[in-house]
CSV table of C-alpha atoms and ligand atoms in Angstrom, one decimal:
chain,number,residue,atom,x,y,z
A,1,MET,CA,66.6,135.2,92.4
A,2,LYS,CA,69.1,136.7,94.5
A,3,ASP,CA,69.4,138.0,98.0
A,4,ARG,CA,70.4,141.4,99.0
A,5,HIS,CA,74.1,140.5,98.8
A,6,GLY,CA,73.8,139.1,95.2
A,7,THR,CA,73.7,135.6,96.4
A,8,PRO,CA,71.9,133.2,94.4
A,9,PHE,CA,68.9,131.1,95.3
A,10,CYS,CA,71.2,128.1,95.0
A,11,ASP,CA,74.7,129.3,96.3
A,12,GLY,CA,76.7,126.1,95.3
A,13,GLY,CA,79.8,127.9,96.6
A,14,LEU,CA,78.4,128.4,100.0
A,15,LEU,CA,77.1,124.8,100.1
A,16,ARG,CA,80.4,123.1,98.9
A,17,GLU,CA,82.5,125.4,101.6
A,18,THR,CA,80.0,124.1,104.3
A,19,ALA,CA,80.4,120.6,103.2
A,20,GLU,CA,84.1,121.2,103.4
A,21,LYS,CA,84.0,122.5,106.7
A,22,SER,CA,81.7,119.8,107.9
A,23,ILE,CA,84.2,117.2,106.8
A,24,ARG,CA,87.1,118.9,108.1
A,25,TRP,CA,85.2,118.6,111.5
A,26,LEU,CA,84.4,115.1,111.3
A,27,GLU,CA,88.0,114.0,110.0
A,28,ALA,CA,89.5,115.8,112.7
A,29,LEU,CA,87.2,114.4,115.4
A,30,PRO,CA,88.7,111.2,116.2
A,31,PHE,CA,92.1,112.9,117.0
A,32,ARG,CA,90.8,116.1,118.8
A,33,ARG,CA,90.5,116.6,122.5
A,34,VAL,CA,87.1,115.1,123.3
A,35,GLY,CA,86.0,118.0,125.6
A,36,PRO,CA,85.2,121.5,124.5
A,37,TRP,CA,88.1,124.4,124.8
A,38,ALA,CA,85.6,127.1,125.4
A,39,SER,CA,82.8,127.6,128.0
A,40,ALA,CA,79.4,128.9,127.1
A,41,GLU,CA,80.2,132.2,128.6
A,42,GLU,CA,83.3,132.5,126.4
A,43,LEU,CA,81.1,131.7,123.3
A,44,ARG,CA,78.7,134.3,124.3
A,45,LYS,CA,81.4,137.0,124.1
A,46,SER,CA,82.9,135.8,121.0
A,47,LEU,CA,79.7,135.4,119.0
A,48,GLY,CA,77.6,137.8,120.6
A,49,GLY,CA,77.1,141.4,120.6
A,50,SER,CA,74.0,143.2,119.4
A,51,LEU,CA,72.5,142.2,115.8
A,52,ASN,CA,74.4,144.1,113.0
A,53,GLU,CA,72.2,146.6,111.3
A,54,GLU,CA,73.4,145.9,108.0
A,55,GLY,CA,73.3,142.1,106.6
A,56,MET,CA,76.7,140.2,106.1
A,57,ASN,CA,77.6,138.0,103.1
A,58,PRO,CA,76.5,134.5,104.0
A,59,SER,CA,79.7,133.1,103.2
A,60,GLU,CA,81.5,135.4,105.5
A,61,VAL,CA,78.5,134.7,108.3
A,62,LEU,CA,79.4,131.0,108.1
A,63,SER,CA,83.2,131.3,108.2
A,64,PHE,CA,82.9,133.9,111.1
A,65,PHE,CA,80.3,131.4,112.9
A,66,SER,CA,82.1,128.1,112.2
A,67,GLN,CA,85.4,129.5,113.6
A,68,GLU,CA,84.1,131.0,116.6
A,69,ALA,CA,81.7,128.2,117.6
A,70,GLU,CA,84.1,125.4,117.2
A,71,PRO,CA,86.1,125.9,120.4
A,72,GLY,CA,82.6,125.4,122.2
A,73,LEU,CA,81.6,122.1,120.3
A,74,THR,CA,82.2,118.7,122.1
A,75,GLY,CA,83.5,115.9,120.3
A,76,SER,CA,80.2,114.1,121.3
A,77,PRO,CA,79.7,112.4,117.7
A,78,GLY,CA,83.2,110.9,118.0
A,79,PRO,CA,84.4,107.5,119.0
A,80,ARG,CA,85.8,108.3,122.6
A,81,TYR,CA,82.8,110.0,123.9
A,82,PHE,CA,81.1,108.1,126.5
A,83,GLY,CA,78.8,110.9,128.1
A,84,PHE,CA,75.4,110.4,129.0
A,85,VAL,CA,73.9,108.1,126.5
A,86,MET,CA,74.7,110.2,123.0
A,87,GLY,CA,75.6,108.2,120.0
A,88,GLY,CA,77.0,109.7,116.6
A,89,ALA,CA,75.8,109.9,113.3
A,90,LEU,CA,76.0,107.1,110.8
A,91,PRO,CA,77.4,108.6,107.5
A,92,ALA,CA,74.1,107.7,105.5
A,93,SER,CA,72.1,109.2,108.2
A,94,LEU,CA,74.2,112.3,108.4
A,95,ALA,CA,74.1,112.8,104.6
A,96,ALA,CA,70.3,112.3,104.6
A,97,ASP,CA,69.9,114.8,107.4
A,98,TRP,CA,71.7,117.5,104.9
A,99,LEU,CA,69.5,116.3,102.1
A,100,SER,CA,66.4,116.8,104.4
A,101,SER,CA,67.6,120.5,105.4
A,102,ALA,CA,68.2,121.1,101.8
A,103,TRP,CA,64.7,119.5,100.6
A,104,ASP,CA,63.1,121.4,103.5
A,105,GLN,CA,59.9,119.4,103.3
A,106,ASN,CA,57.2,120.1,105.8
A,107,ALA,CA,56.2,116.7,107.2
A,108,VAL,CA,52.9,117.8,108.5
A,109,LEU,CA,50.7,116.4,106.0
A,110,ALA,CA,51.0,113.8,103.1
A,111,VAL,CA,49.8,116.5,100.5
A,112,SER,CA,52.9,118.8,101.7
A,113,SER,CA,55.4,115.8,101.4
A,114,PRO,CA,54.4,112.6,99.8
A,115,ALA,CA,58.0,111.4,100.4
A,116,ALA,CA,57.9,112.4,104.2
A,117,SER,CA,54.7,110.4,104.5
A,118,ALA,CA,55.8,107.4,102.9
A,119,ALA,CA,59.2,107.5,104.6
A,120,GLU,CA,57.5,107.5,107.9
A,121,ASP,CA,55.2,104.4,107.1
A,122,ILE,CA,58.3,102.3,105.7
A,123,VAL,CA,60.5,103.2,108.6
A,124,SER,CA,57.5,102.4,111.0
A,125,GLU,CA,57.3,98.9,109.7
A,126,TRP,CA,61.0,98.3,110.0
A,127,VAL,CA,61.3,99.6,113.5
A,128,LEU,CA,58.3,97.4,114.6
A,129,ASP,CA,59.9,94.5,112.9
A,130,LEU,CA,63.5,95.0,114.3
A,131,LEU,CA,62.3,95.5,117.8
A,132,GLY,CA,59.7,92.6,117.6
A,133,LEU,CA,56.8,94.8,118.6
A,134,PRO,CA,53.2,94.2,117.3
A,135,PRO,CA,52.9,95.1,113.7
A,136,GLU,CA,49.7,96.7,114.1
A,137,SER,CA,50.9,99.3,116.3
A,138,SER,CA,51.1,103.0,115.3
A,139,VAL,CA,54.1,105.1,115.2
A,140,GLY,CA,55.0,108.8,115.6
A,141,PHE,CA,58.4,110.6,114.8
A,142,VAL,CA,59.0,112.9,117.4
A,143,THR,CA,62.1,115.1,118.7
A,144,GLY,CA,63.4,112.7,121.2
A,145,CYS,CA,62.6,110.2,124.0
A,146,GLN,CA,60.9,112.8,126.3
A,147,MET,CA,58.3,113.7,123.6
A,148,ALA,CA,58.0,109.9,122.9
A,149,ASN,CA,57.2,109.4,126.5
A,150,PHE,CA,54.7,112.3,126.2
A,151,THR,CA,53.1,111.1,123.1
A,152,CYS,CA,52.8,107.3,124.5
A,153,LEU,CA,51.4,108.6,127.8
A,154,ALA,CA,48.9,111.0,126.2
A,155,ALA,CA,47.5,108.1,124.2
A,156,ALA,CA,47.6,106.2,127.5
A,157,ARG,CA,45.7,109.1,129.4
A,158,HIS,CA,43.2,108.8,126.6
A,159,GLU,CA,42.4,105.3,126.7
A,160,VAL,CA,42.3,104.7,130.4
A,161,LEU,CA,40.1,107.7,130.8
A,162,ARG,CA,37.8,106.6,127.7
A,163,ARG,CA,37.4,103.2,129.5
A,164,SER,CA,36.2,105.2,132.5
A,165,GLY,CA,33.6,107.0,130.3
A,166,TRP,CA,35.8,110.4,130.3
A,167,ASP,CA,36.8,112.1,127.0
A,168,VAL,CA,39.7,113.8,128.2
A,169,GLU,CA,40.6,115.6,124.8
A,170,LYS,CA,37.3,117.3,125.1
A,171,ASP,CA,36.8,117.8,128.7
A,172,GLY,CA,40.2,118.0,130.0
A,173,LEU,CA,41.6,116.6,133.3
A,174,GLN,CA,39.1,118.8,135.9
A,175,GLY,CA,36.4,116.4,137.1
A,176,ALA,CA,37.9,113.5,135.6
A,177,PRO,CA,38.3,110.1,137.2
A,178,ARG,CA,41.6,110.0,139.0
A,179,VAL,CA,44.3,108.4,137.1
A,180,THR,CA,47.0,106.1,139.1
A,181,VAL,CA,50.2,106.1,137.6
A,182,ILE,CA,52.8,103.6,138.9
A,183,ALA,CA,56.5,103.9,138.0
A,184,GLY,CA,59.8,102.4,139.3
A,185,GLU,CA,61.8,104.5,141.7
A,186,GLU,CA,64.6,104.7,139.0
A,187,ALA,CA,62.1,106.1,136.3
A,188,HIS,CA,63.8,108.5,133.9
A,189,ALA,CA,63.3,112.2,134.7
A,190,THR,CA,61.8,112.8,131.3
A,191,LEU,CA,59.2,110.3,132.1
A,192,LEU,CA,58.3,112.4,135.0
A,193,VAL,CA,58.4,115.7,132.9
A,194,ALA,CA,56.1,113.9,130.4
A,195,LEU,CA,53.6,113.1,133.3
A,196,ARG,CA,53.9,116.7,134.3
A,197,MET,CA,53.2,118.3,131.1
A,198,LEU,CA,50.1,115.9,130.7
A,199,GLY,CA,48.5,117.2,133.9
A,200,LEU,CA,49.0,113.8,135.7
A,201,GLY,CA,51.5,115.6,138.0
A,202,THR,CA,54.5,114.0,139.5
A,203,GLY,CA,53.6,114.0,143.2
A,204,ASN,CA,51.1,111.3,143.1
A,205,VAL,CA,53.2,108.7,141.2
A,206,ILE,CA,53.3,105.6,142.9
A,207,SER,CA,56.9,104.7,143.2
A,208,VAL,CA,58.0,101.1,143.1
A,209,PRO,CA,61.1,99.9,144.7
A,210,VAL,CA,64.0,98.7,142.7
A,211,ASP,CA,66.7,96.2,143.2
A,212,GLY,CA,70.4,96.7,143.4
A,213,GLN,CA,70.6,97.0,139.4
A,214,GLY,CA,67.7,99.4,139.5
A,215,ARG,CA,65.1,97.0,138.2
A,216,MET,CA,61.4,97.1,139.4
A,217,VAL,CA,60.9,94.5,142.1
A,218,PRO,CA,57.9,92.4,140.6
A,219,GLU,CA,56.4,91.5,143.9
A,220,LYS,CA,56.4,95.2,144.9
A,221,ALA,CA,54.8,96.1,141.4
A,222,GLU,CA,52.1,93.7,142.1
A,223,GLU,CA,51.4,95.0,145.4
A,224,ALA,CA,51.0,98.6,143.9
A,225,LEU,CA,48.7,97.4,141.2
A,226,LYS,CA,46.5,95.6,143.8
A,227,THR,CA,46.1,98.6,145.7
A,228,ALA,CA,45.3,100.9,142.7
A,229,SER,CA,41.7,101.5,141.7
A,230,GLY,CA,40.4,103.3,138.8
A,231,PRO,CA,42.2,103.9,135.6
A,232,VAL,CA,46.0,102.7,135.9
A,233,ILE,CA,49.0,103.6,133.9
A,234,LEU,CA,52.0,101.5,134.8
A,235,CYS,CA,55.6,102.8,133.5
A,236,LEU,CA,58.4,100.4,133.0
A,237,GLN,CA,61.9,101.0,131.7
A,238,ALA,CA,64.1,99.2,129.3
A,239,GLY,CA,67.6,100.3,129.9
A,240,ASN,CA,68.5,102.0,133.2
A,241,VAL,CA,70.5,105.3,132.4
A,242,ASN,CA,73.2,104.2,134.8
A,243,THR,CA,73.3,100.4,134.9
A,244,GLY,CA,71.4,99.7,131.6
A,245,SER,CA,69.2,97.2,133.5
A,246,PHE,CA,65.7,96.2,132.3
A,247,ASP,CA,62.6,96.1,134.3
A,248,PRO,CA,61.3,92.6,134.3
A,249,CYS,CA,58.6,92.9,131.8
A,250,ALA,CA,57.7,89.4,131.4
A,251,GLU,CA,56.9,89.1,135.2
A,252,ILE,CA,55.3,92.4,135.7
A,253,ILE,CA,53.2,93.1,132.5
A,254,PRO,CA,50.6,90.2,132.7
A,255,ALA,CA,49.5,91.1,136.3
A,256,ALA,CA,49.2,94.5,135.0
A,257,ARG,CA,47.0,93.7,132.0
A,258,GLU,CA,44.8,91.6,134.2
A,259,LYS,CA,44.3,94.8,136.3
A,260,GLY,CA,43.3,96.7,132.8
A,261,ALA,CA,46.3,98.9,133.3
A,262,TRP,CA,48.0,100.7,130.4
A,263,VAL,CA,51.8,99.5,130.4
A,264,HIS,CA,54.2,102.0,129.1
A,265,VAL,CA,57.9,101.2,128.5
A,266,ASP,CA,60.4,103.9,128.2
A,267,GLY,CA,63.3,102.3,126.3
A,268,ALA,CA,65.2,105.4,125.0
A,269,PHE,CA,68.3,103.3,124.3
A,270,GLY,CA,67.6,99.9,125.9
A,271,LEU,CA,64.8,99.1,123.6
A,272,TRP,CA,67.3,98.6,120.8
A,273,GLY,CA,68.5,95.5,123.3
A,274,ARG,CA,65.5,93.7,121.8
A,275,VAL,CA,67.5,93.0,118.4
A,276,LEU,CA,70.0,90.7,120.4
A,277,PRO,CA,68.9,87.3,121.0
A,278,SER,CA,71.6,87.1,123.6
A,279,LEU,CA,69.4,89.7,125.7
A,280,ASP,CA,66.3,87.8,125.4
A,281,HIS,CA,66.6,87.2,129.2
A,282,HIS,CA,66.4,90.6,129.7
A,283,THR,CA,64.2,91.9,127.2
A,284,ARG,CA,61.5,89.2,127.3
A,285,GLY,CA,57.9,90.5,127.7
A,286,ILE,CA,58.5,94.1,126.6
A,287,GLU,CA,56.3,93.0,123.5
A,288,LEU,CA,53.3,92.7,125.8
A,289,ALA,CA,53.2,96.4,126.7
A,290,ASP,CA,50.7,99.0,125.2
A,291,SER,CA,53.3,101.6,124.5
A,292,TRP,CA,57.0,101.9,123.9
A,293,ALA,CA,59.0,105.3,123.6
A,294,THR,CA,62.6,105.1,122.2
A,295,ASP,CA,65.2,107.4,120.5
A,296,ALA,CA,67.0,107.1,117.4
A,297,HIS,CA,69.6,109.9,118.1
A,298,LYS,CA,71.0,107.7,120.9
A,299,TRP,CA,72.0,104.1,120.2
A,300,LEU,CA,70.8,104.1,116.4
A,301,ASN,CA,73.1,106.8,115.5
A,302,VAL,CA,70.9,109.0,113.7
A,303,PRO,CA,71.3,112.9,113.9
A,304,TYR,CA,69.3,115.0,116.5
A,305,ASP,CA,66.3,115.2,116.8
A,306,SER,CA,64.9,111.8,116.5
A,307,GLY,CA,62.5,110.0,119.0
A,308,ILE,CA,60.0,107.4,118.2
A,309,ALA,CA,56.6,106.9,119.9
A,310,ILE,CA,55.0,103.5,119.4
A,311,VAL,CA,51.5,102.7,120.5
A,312,ARG,CA,49.7,99.3,120.1
A,313,ASN,CA,46.3,100.9,120.2
A,314,GLY,CA,46.3,103.2,117.0
A,315,ALA,CA,42.9,104.8,117.7
A,316,ALA,CA,44.1,105.9,121.0
A,317,HIS,CA,47.1,107.5,119.7
A,318,ARG,CA,45.3,109.0,116.8
A,319,ALA,CA,42.7,110.5,119.3
A,320,SER,CA,45.1,111.9,121.6
A,321,MET,CA,47.2,113.5,118.8
A,322,ALA,CA,44.9,114.3,116.0
A,323,LEU,CA,45.1,117.8,114.7
A,324,ASN,CA,41.4,118.0,113.7
A,325,ALA,CA,38.9,115.7,115.0
A,326,PRO,CA,39.9,114.0,118.3
A,327,TYR,CA,37.5,111.1,117.5
A,328,TYR,CA,38.7,110.7,114.0
A,329,ILE,CA,39.9,107.1,113.6
A,330,ALA,CA,42.4,106.0,110.8
A,331,GLY,CA,40.4,104.4,108.3
A,332,GLU,CA,41.8,101.3,106.2
A,333,GLY,CA,44.5,102.2,103.6
A,334,GLU,CA,44.3,106.1,104.6
A,335,VAL,CA,47.3,108.0,103.5
A,336,ARG,CA,49.5,108.9,106.4
A,337,ASP,CA,49.5,112.6,107.6
A,338,PRO,CA,52.6,112.4,109.8
A,339,SER,CA,51.5,115.1,112.3
A,340,GLN,CA,48.4,113.0,113.3
A,341,TRP,CA,50.8,110.9,115.3
A,342,VAL,CA,52.8,113.6,117.3
A,343,PRO,CA,52.4,116.6,119.3
A,344,GLU,CA,53.7,118.9,116.5
A,345,SER,CA,52.2,120.5,113.4
A,346,SER,CA,54.8,121.6,110.8
A,347,ARG,CA,57.8,119.6,111.4
A,348,ARG,CA,61.0,118.2,109.9
A,349,ALA,CA,60.9,115.1,107.6
A,350,ARG,CA,62.9,113.3,110.5
A,351,ALA,CA,62.2,109.8,109.0
A,352,PHE,CA,64.8,110.6,106.1
A,353,PRO,CA,67.8,110.1,108.1
A,354,LEU,CA,66.3,107.0,109.8
A,355,TYR,CA,65.5,105.7,106.5
A,356,CYS,CA,68.8,106.0,105.2
A,357,GLY,CA,70.6,105.1,108.2
A,358,LEU,CA,68.8,101.7,108.7
A,359,LYS,CA,69.0,101.1,105.1
A,360,SER,CA,72.9,101.3,105.1
A,361,LEU,CA,72.9,99.1,108.2
A,362,GLY,CA,70.5,96.5,107.2
A,363,ARG,CA,69.1,94.1,109.8
A,364,LYS,CA,72.4,92.6,110.5
A,365,GLY,CA,74.1,96.0,110.8
A,366,VAL,CA,71.8,96.9,113.5
A,367,LEU,CA,72.4,93.9,115.3
A,368,GLU,CA,76.3,94.2,114.8
A,369,MET,CA,76.4,97.9,116.2
A,370,VAL,CA,74.5,97.0,119.2
A,371,GLU,CA,76.4,93.9,120.0
A,372,GLN,CA,79.6,95.5,119.3
A,373,ASN,CA,79.1,98.4,121.9
A,374,CYS,CA,77.8,95.9,124.5
A,375,ARG,CA,80.9,93.7,123.9
A,376,GLN,CA,83.1,97.1,124.2
A,377,ALA,CA,81.2,97.9,127.5
A,378,ARG,CA,82.5,94.7,128.9
A,379,LEU,CA,85.8,95.1,127.6
A,380,MET,CA,86.0,98.5,129.2
A,381,ALA,CA,84.8,97.2,132.6
A,382,SER,CA,87.2,94.3,132.3
A,383,LEU,CA,90.2,96.6,131.5
A,384,LEU,CA,89.4,99.2,134.2
A,385,SER,CA,88.9,96.6,137.0
A,386,ASP,CA,92.1,95.0,136.6
A,387,ASP,CA,93.1,98.0,138.6
A,388,PRO,CA,92.4,97.6,142.3
A,389,MET,CA,91.1,101.2,142.8
A,390,VAL,CA,88.4,100.5,140.5
A,391,THR,CA,85.0,99.1,141.3
A,392,ILE,CA,82.6,98.3,138.6
A,393,LEU,CA,79.0,99.2,140.4
A,394,ASN,CA,76.6,97.4,137.7
A,395,ASP,CA,76.4,94.0,136.0
A,396,VAL,CA,77.5,95.2,132.5
A,397,VAL,CA,74.4,93.6,130.8
A,398,LEU,CA,74.2,96.4,128.0
A,399,ASN,CA,76.2,99.3,127.1
A,400,GLN,CA,76.6,101.0,130.4
A,401,VAL,CA,79.5,100.8,132.8
A,402,LEU,CA,79.3,102.3,136.2
A,403,VAL,CA,82.7,103.0,137.6
A,404,ARG,CA,83.7,104.1,141.2
A,405,PHE,CA,87.3,104.9,142.1
A,406,SER,CA,88.7,104.6,145.7
A,407,CYS,CA,92.1,105.3,147.1
A,408,PRO,CA,93.2,104.4,150.7
A,409,GLY,CA,93.0,107.6,152.8
A,410,SER,CA,90.6,109.4,150.5
A,411,ASP,CA,86.9,109.7,150.6
A,412,SER,CA,85.8,107.7,147.7
A,413,ASP,CA,82.9,110.2,146.7
A,414,ALA,CA,85.2,112.9,146.5
A,415,PHE,CA,88.1,110.9,144.9
A,416,THR,CA,85.7,109.5,142.3
A,417,ARG,CA,84.3,113.1,141.3
A,418,MET,CA,88.0,114.1,141.4
A,419,VAL,CA,89.1,111.6,138.9
A,420,THR,CA,86.0,112.0,136.8
A,421,ALA,CA,87.0,115.7,136.4
A,422,ALA,CA,90.6,114.7,135.6
A,423,VAL,CA,89.6,112.2,132.9
A,424,GLN,CA,87.7,115.0,131.2
A,425,GLU,CA,90.4,117.4,131.5
A,426,GLU,CA,92.8,114.8,130.2
A,427,GLY,CA,90.7,114.7,127.0
A,428,THR,CA,91.2,111.3,125.5
A,429,CYS,CA,88.0,110.3,126.1
A,430,TRP,CA,84.9,111.9,127.9
A,431,ALA,CA,82.8,110.2,130.6
A,432,GLY,CA,80.3,111.9,133.1
A,433,GLY,CA,79.7,112.0,136.7
A,434,SER,CA,76.6,110.3,138.2
A,435,VAL,CA,75.4,109.2,141.6
A,436,TRP,CA,74.4,105.5,142.0
A,437,LYS,CA,72.7,104.3,145.4
A,438,GLY,CA,73.9,107.4,147.0
A,439,MET,CA,77.6,106.9,145.9
A,440,ALA,CA,79.2,109.1,143.2
A,441,ALA,CA,80.1,107.2,140.2
A,442,MET,CA,81.5,107.7,136.7
A,443,ARG,CA,79.3,106.5,133.9
A,444,ILE,CA,80.7,105.1,130.6
A,445,SER,CA,78.1,104.7,128.0
A,446,VAL,CA,79.4,103.0,124.7
A,447,SER,CA,76.7,104.0,122.1
A,448,ASN,CA,78.6,105.2,118.8
A,449,TRP,CA,78.9,103.0,115.9
A,450,ALA,CA,82.3,104.3,115.2
A,451,THR,CA,83.9,103.2,118.5
A,452,SER,CA,86.5,100.8,117.9
A,453,ASP,CA,88.2,98.1,120.3
A,454,ASP,CA,91.3,100.4,120.0
A,455,ASP,CA,89.4,103.3,121.2
A,456,ILE,CA,88.3,101.4,124.1
A,457,THR,CA,91.8,100.3,125.2
A,458,ARG,CA,93.2,103.9,124.7
A,459,SER,CA,90.5,105.1,126.8
A,460,ALA,CA,90.9,102.5,129.6
A,461,ASP,CA,94.7,103.3,129.5
A,462,ALA,CA,94.1,107.1,129.7
A,463,ILE,CA,91.7,106.5,132.8
A,464,ARG,CA,94.0,104.5,134.8
A,465,SER,CA,96.7,106.7,133.9
A,466,VAL,CA,94.8,109.5,135.4
A,467,LEU,CA,93.8,107.6,138.3
A,468,GLY,CA,97.3,106.7,138.9
A,469,LYS,CA,98.2,110.2,139.1
A,470,ALA,CA,95.2,111.2,141.2
A,471,ALA,CA,96.1,108.6,143.7
A,472,LYS,CA,99.8,109.9,143.8
A,473,ARG,CA,98.4,113.5,144.9
B,501,PLP,C1,67.8,109.8,127.3
B,501,PLP,C2,66.5,109.3,128.0
B,501,PLP,C3,65.3,109.6,127.9
B,501,PLP,C4,65.1,111.0,127.2
B,501,PLP,O1,65.5,111.1,125.9
B,501,PLP,P1,65.6,112.3,125.2
B,501,PLP,O2,66.1,112.0,123.8
B,501,PLP,O3,66.8,113.0,125.8
B,501,PLP,O4,64.5,113.2,125.2
B,501,PLP,C5,64.1,109.0,128.5
B,501,PLP,N1,64.3,108.0,129.0
B,501,PLP,C6,65.6,107.3,129.2
B,501,PLP,C7,65.8,106.0,129.8
B,501,PLP,C8,66.9,107.9,128.6
B,501,PLP,O5,68.0,107.3,128.6
C-alpha cells in the first residue's frame, strides 16, 4: 500500500521527523519570544498561492509547512503566555493526542470504537468525582466550553419545556411556551452564542446586576426569579474571565430551584476551583445546579479541542442530543454511544488525552496544578503592585490578575493600552488587554502547568521594566 509518491501506508520516517520537529518546538518554547513574528497576512503570502496541480512528497510538504508556519505561531502552550485563559498541554495528554490521531478512531458509537466509549465513561466518573458533582450526571465530550454551554442549555430547554407540556425536539420553538432566560451582566459571550444558536435569542435575556468583582448580586437574582413566569433557565458563572470571581451559587440556587428553574453553571476554567478546599467559600453550592459546562483545554492543560458538558438529568441530556429517537432514554447498563451526548455525530476520541492527562496527574496532581497557578497569580499581583504605577483591579481569588497602569500626566486608559502593547512587543511574556467596568486593563491569566515561580518573577520584572520605560516617554 503506497501513495502516489511511493510513500508507504505507515511512513515511519515522516512520523519520526515530525516528532523531532514537535520536540524542537516544545524545547525552544520557554526561550523564544512569546508572541508571533509574522502576521496572518504574511502567512497567507508565504503559505498561499493556488493549489499545486501535481502532488508533493509528504516529507517535503511537512518541511515546507512547518518552516513557513512557525513565524505565525504564538508561544501559547509555553510557561509565560498569560493571554486569555489558555493553558498548555500536559506531556501525557499531548502524547495521547498524537496517539489519538494515529489511531484515528471515530467516537460516534461504541461499535466504531469500544476504547473511545470506555474512555469517555471512565473520564466522566473521574471528572464528576474531582469536581464534586452528582455522580448520576451524564457527561458529553465536546469541542470547548461554548459547545458545552450549548449542550447543557439544549438539555435545559428540553426539560423546562417538557415540564410545560411541550416537545421542543419535535415541534421546535414556534408556538412554544416562552422560556425566560436569566443571566448575570457578566455572562461570558459564548453563553450568549449558545442561547442564540438554541433559538432562545439574546435580546430577551434578563440581565442581573453584578458587584465590583463581577459576581451576580443574590438579591437582584431573586428579584428576577420572582418576576419570571413560565419555564425559566438561570445561568450562573464559576470563574469570571476578568476577575476569576464566582457567582454566589449557594445563595442563589436554592431560590431558583424553588421556582422550578433549571440552573446552569458556566465554569470554563473556574469549575476546576472546586478541587481546592481553600476555595470552598467561593465554590460552595455549585453542586446544586442542574448542568455545568467546563473546558479541559484551558486549566486542565489538555490539547484543543476539549470541552465537557455535564447534566444532572441524563434523560433530558439524552433527549436533546440523541441521534435517533429524541424520547429514547438510556437503559440500565447500556453501552455508551458517545454521540448520544453531544451535538456532533462523527468525532475525535477526545477522551484519550483527557484519560492520560488525568492519570498522569492523579487527584493530587490536579489539585497541585490548580493551587500552584492560584498562588502564582497572587505572586504576580504582589510583585507588580510594588510599583506605584500599578493598580490591581480585582481580588485575586483564582488565577486571574487584572492590572491597570497609570502615570502622572497621562490618561490611564491610553497608558494601560500602550503598556500592554509594549509588554507583548518586548516578548518575555504575553498578556492581553481587557476592559473592566469601563476601564482599560491588562489581564494576566496563569493557567499553565509548566509555569514556574521563576517565570512569574521574570515576567513581573519584564512588565515593570517596560512600564518604567513607558513612563519616561
Ligand atoms: C473560555 C470561556 C468560555 C468558552 O470556552 P471555549 O472553550 O473557548 O469554547 C466560556 N465561558 C467562560 C467563562 C470562558 O472563560
